[in-house]
Amino acid sequence: MQKMQTSDNVKIAYDEFYKTHDEAWRMLGAKYKAYHIIDVCKGQSFKKVLEVGAGDGSILQKLSDYNFAPEYHAVEISDSGVAHIQSRNIKNLVSVQEFDGYKLPFEDDSFDLIILSHVLEHVEHERLLLREIKRVSKSFVIEVPIDYKTNVDKRIRHFLAYGHINMYTPTSLRYLLQTEGFEIKKDLTSIIGPEVTRFNTFINQKKPKTFINKFKILAAFVVKNTLVELSDKFKEKLANAYTVLCTKTDKQADIF
């Protein structure tokens, strides 16, 4: 049987990715991703935490700054990502390893919590990775962007520019996890905050910092946030990210 691993073209793309990435932009995004992890884990504590697909280590950096856990580990397919994580000198980071995208170099039940934040949308064989993290840990925080909208196929070029090959809604992620034998304990929907939109608009897109532009960003956030808070229907339609805390069960994948 052929060993499953990340395709060569994907591996090459990610190997180069973190050599030129925008540190300020990634740290801003990591701040909110870390907030979501802490929020969905409220009331629970985890000693030994592994981030799978840790990127440049920005989320682990934030979690360490917030004293989320006493021990961290990281795996990443990109050698430039591994180098970046190592250069951060993250407090309580015990190990950083490169892996093939599917086989984790750890024994069964090695961890209390695995973090899979904005990873599944990049994975060619998502169910295989889910089965592997289920082998290695007891609990999981999984966050995905809510990219799926009507006519998403008209924007393939846009999403592929970010490496997003899988599309999710909160419902479809729950379906995927439950059919793979995960039990969802808590979930969280979120929308992009004004701080992130301002950075993207004024720094990345270089639009002028006028009062009108600033007001539009804040007004759009207030309207979306209000609608999301009022109705589950709007959570599905307007949310930008979905975060779940789940545990494994003894159930195998439900195929029939």
Short mmCIF file of N, CA and C in Angstrom, two decimals, residues 175-247:
data_model
loop_
_atom_site.label_atom_id
_atom_site.label_comp_id
_atom_site.label_asym_id
_atom_site.label_seq_id
_atom_site.Cartn_x
_atom_site.Cartn_y
_atom_site.Cartn_z
N TYR A 175 -20.81 17.76 10.35
CA TYR A 175 -21.10 16.49 9.68
C TYR A 175 -19.81 15.68 9.49
N LEU A 176 -18.77 16.34 9.00
CA LEU A 176 -17.49 15.67 8.78
C LEU A 176 -16.95 15.08 10.08
N LEU A 177 -16.95 15.87 11.14
CA LEU A 177 -16.38 15.42 12.41
C LEU A 177 -17.20 14.28 13.02
N GLN A 178 -18.52 14.43 13.00
CA GLN A 178 -19.37 13.41 13.62
C GLN A 178 -19.31 12.09 12.87
N THR A 179 -19.18 12.14 11.55
CA THR A 179 -19.09 10.90 10.79
C THR A 179 -17.71 10.25 10.93
N GLU A 180 -16.75 10.97 11.51
CA GLU A 180 -15.43 10.40 11.80
C GLU A 180 -15.28 10.03 13.28
N GLY A 181 -16.38 10.06 14.03
CA GLY A 181 -16.34 9.60 15.41
C GLY A 181 -15.87 10.63 16.42
N PHE A 182 -16.04 11.91 16.12
CA PHE A 182 -15.75 12.97 17.08
C PHE A 182 -17.05 13.43 17.73
N GLU A 183 -16.98 13.77 19.00
CA GLU A 183 -18.13 14.31 19.71
C GLU A 183 -17.88 15.79 19.99
N ILE A 184 -18.75 16.63 19.51
CA ILE A 184 -18.59 18.08 19.65
C ILE A 184 -19.10 18.52 21.01
N LYS A 185 -18.23 19.18 21.77
CA LYS A 185 -18.55 19.62 23.12
C LYS A 185 -18.96 21.09 23.18
N LYS A 186 -18.35 21.89 22.35
CA LYS A 186 -18.64 23.33 22.36
C LYS A 186 -18.25 23.91 21.02
N ASP A 187 -18.98 24.92 20.57
CA ASP A 187 -18.62 25.55 19.31
C ASP A 187 -18.75 27.05 19.39
N LEU A 188 -18.17 27.72 18.41
CA LEU A 188 -18.11 29.18 18.41
C LEU A 188 -18.08 29.66 16.97
N THR A 189 -18.96 30.59 16.64
CA THR A 189 -18.88 31.26 15.34
C THR A 189 -18.33 32.66 15.56
N SER A 190 -17.59 33.15 14.59
CA SER A 190 -17.00 34.48 14.74
C SER A 190 -16.96 35.18 13.39
N ILE A 191 -16.92 36.49 13.46
CA ILE A 191 -16.77 37.29 12.25
C ILE A 191 -15.50 38.11 12.38
N ILE A 192 -14.98 38.54 11.26
CA ILE A 192 -13.72 39.29 11.24
C ILE A 192 -13.91 40.62 11.96
N GLY A 193 -13.05 40.91 12.92
CA GLY A 193 -13.14 42.15 13.70
C GLY A 193 -12.66 43.36 12.92
N PRO A 194 -13.09 44.56 13.33
CA PRO A 194 -12.71 45.80 12.63
C PRO A 194 -11.19 45.99 12.55
N GLU A 195 -10.47 45.56 13.60
CA GLU A 195 -9.02 45.73 13.61
C GLU A 195 -8.37 44.99 12.43
N VAL A 196 -8.85 43.77 12.17
CA VAL A 196 -8.30 42.97 11.08
C VAL A 196 -8.68 43.59 9.73
N THR A 197 -9.94 44.00 9.60
CA THR A 197 -10.39 44.61 8.35
C THR A 197 -9.65 45.91 8.07
N ARG A 198 -9.42 46.71 9.10
CA ARG A 198 -8.68 47.96 8.91
C ARG A 198 -7.26 47.68 8.42
N PHE A 199 -6.61 46.69 9.01
CA PHE A 199 -5.24 46.35 8.60
C PHE A 199 -5.24 45.91 7.14
N ASN A 200 -6.18 45.04 6.78
CA ASN A 200 -6.24 44.54 5.40
C ASN A 200 -6.55 45.66 4.42
N THR A 201 -7.45 46.56 4.82
CA THR A 201 -7.88 47.64 3.93
C THR A 201 -6.80 48.71 3.76
N PHE A 202 -6.25 49.16 4.89
CA PHE A 202 -5.35 50.31 4.84
C PHE A 202 -3.87 49.93 4.64
N ILE A 203 -3.48 48.75 5.08
CA ILE A 203 -2.08 48.34 4.94
C ILE A 203 -1.90 47.44 3.72
N ASN A 204 -2.66 46.34 3.67
CA ASN A 204 -2.49 45.40 2.56
C ASN A 204 -2.99 45.97 1.24
N GLN A 205 -4.21 46.56 1.28
CA GLN A 205 -4.81 47.07 0.05
C GLN A 205 -4.44 48.53 -0.22
N LYS A 206 -3.84 49.19 0.78
CA LYS A 206 -3.35 50.56 0.65
C LYS A 206 -4.45 51.57 0.29
N LYS A 207 -5.64 51.35 0.83
CA LYS A 207 -6.72 52.31 0.63
C LYS A 207 -6.56 53.47 1.62
N PRO A 208 -7.06 54.65 1.29
CA PRO A 208 -6.86 55.81 2.17
C PRO A 208 -7.61 55.67 3.50
N LYS A 209 -6.99 56.16 4.57
CA LYS A 209 -7.58 56.07 5.91
C LYS A 209 -8.53 57.24 6.15
N THR A 210 -9.57 57.33 5.34
CA THR A 210 -10.54 58.41 5.48
C THR A 210 -11.57 58.06 6.56
N PHE A 211 -12.25 59.08 7.06
CA PHE A 211 -13.30 58.87 8.06
C PHE A 211 -14.39 57.96 7.49
N ILE A 212 -14.74 58.17 6.22
CA ILE A 212 -15.80 57.38 5.60
C ILE A 212 -15.40 55.90 5.55
N ASN A 213 -14.18 55.62 5.14
CA ASN A 213 -13.73 54.23 5.06
C ASN A 213 -13.70 53.57 6.44
N LYS A 214 -13.25 54.31 7.44
CA LYS A 214 -13.22 53.78 8.81
C LYS A 214 -14.64 53.52 9.32
N PHE A 215 -15.55 54.44 9.01
CA PHE A 215 -16.94 54.29 9.45
C PHE A 215 -17.60 53.09 8.79
N LYS A 216 -17.34 52.91 7.49
CA LYS A 216 -17.92 51.76 6.77
C LYS A 216 -17.48 50.44 7.39
N ILE A 217 -16.22 50.35 7.75
CA ILE A 217 -15.69 49.12 8.35
C ILE A 217 -16.38 48.84 9.68
N LEU A 218 -16.48 49.86 10.52
CA LEU A 218 -17.11 49.67 11.83
C LEU A 218 -18.59 49.37 11.69
N ALA A 219 -19.28 50.06 10.80
CA ALA A 219 -20.72 49.85 10.62
C ALA A 219 -21.00 48.44 10.10
N ALA A 220 -20.20 47.97 9.15
CA ALA A 220 -20.38 46.62 8.61
C ALA A 220 -20.20 45.58 9.70
N PHE A 221 -19.22 45.79 10.57
CA PHE A 221 -18.99 44.85 11.67
C PHE A 221 -20.17 44.83 12.64
N VAL A 222 -20.65 46.00 13.00
CA VAL A 222 -21.76 46.09 13.96
C VAL A 222 -23.01 45.40 13.41
N VAL A 223 -23.32 45.64 12.15
CA VAL A 223 -24.51 45.03 11.54
C VAL A 223 -24.37 43.51 11.49
N LYS A 224 -23.22 43.02 10.99
CA LYS A 224 -23.01 41.58 10.88
C LYS A 224 -23.03 40.92 12.26
N ASN A 225 -22.36 41.53 13.21
CA ASN A 225 -22.28 40.95 14.54
C ASN A 225 -23.66 40.89 15.19
N THR A 226 -24.46 41.92 15.01
CA THR A 226 -25.81 41.95 15.57
C THR A 226 -26.67 40.84 14.97
N LEU A 227 -26.60 40.68 13.65
CA LEU A 227 -27.39 39.63 12.98
C LEU A 227 -26.95 38.24 13.42
N VAL A 228 -25.65 38.04 13.56
CA VAL A 228 -25.13 36.74 13.99
C VAL A 228 -25.59 36.41 15.40
N GLU A 229 -25.60 37.42 16.26
CA GLU A 229 -26.04 37.21 17.65
C GLU A 229 -27.54 36.93 17.74
N LEU A 230 -28.30 37.45 16.80
CA LEU A 230 -29.76 37.33 16.86
C LEU A 230 -30.29 36.00 16.33
N SER A 231 -29.57 35.39 15.39
CA SER A 231 -30.16 34.24 14.71
C SER A 231 -29.11 33.22 14.29
N ASP A 232 -29.40 31.94 14.54
CA ASP A 232 -28.52 30.87 14.09
C ASP A 232 -28.43 30.83 12.56
N LYS A 233 -29.51 31.24 11.90
CA LYS A 233 -29.51 31.26 10.43
C LYS A 233 -28.42 32.20 9.92
N PHE A 234 -28.28 33.36 10.56
CA PHE A 234 -27.26 34.31 10.14
C PHE A 234 -25.85 33.84 10.52
N LYS A 235 -25.75 33.04 11.59
CA LYS A 235 -24.43 32.49 11.93
C LYS A 235 -23.88 31.66 10.78
N GLU A 236 -24.75 30.86 10.19
CA GLU A 236 -24.32 30.03 9.06
C GLU A 236 -23.95 30.89 7.85
N LYS A 237 -24.72 31.95 7.62
CA LYS A 237 -24.54 32.74 6.40
C LYS A 237 -23.44 33.79 6.50
N LEU A 238 -23.25 34.37 7.69
CA LEU A 238 -22.37 35.53 7.80
C LEU A 238 -21.06 35.26 8.53
N ALA A 239 -20.97 34.16 9.26
CA ALA A 239 -19.76 33.90 10.03
C ALA A 239 -18.55 33.76 9.11
N ASN A 240 -17.41 34.23 9.59
CA ASN A 240 -16.16 34.10 8.84
C ASN A 240 -15.33 32.91 9.29
N ALA A 241 -15.56 32.46 10.54
CA ALA A 241 -14.81 31.31 11.04
C ALA A 241 -15.69 30.51 12.00
N TYR A 242 -15.38 29.23 12.12
CA TYR A 242 -16.13 28.33 12.99
C TYR A 242 -15.13 27.50 13.78
N THR A 243 -15.28 27.48 15.11
CA THR A 243 -14.35 26.81 16.00
C THR A 243 -15.11 25.79 16.82
N VAL A 244 -14.57 24.59 16.94
CA VAL A 244 -15.21 23.57 17.77
C VAL A 244 -14.19 22.95 18.72
N LEU A 245 -14.66 22.62 19.91
CA LEU A 245 -13.92 21.77 20.84
C LEU A 245 -14.60 20.42 20.79
N CYS A 246 -13.84 19.37 20.52
CA CYS A 246 -14.43 18.05 20.43
C CYS A 246 -13.52 17.00 21.07
N THR A 247 -14.11 15.86 21.35
CA THR A 247 -13.37 14.73 21.91
C THR A 247 -13.58 13.53 21.00
#
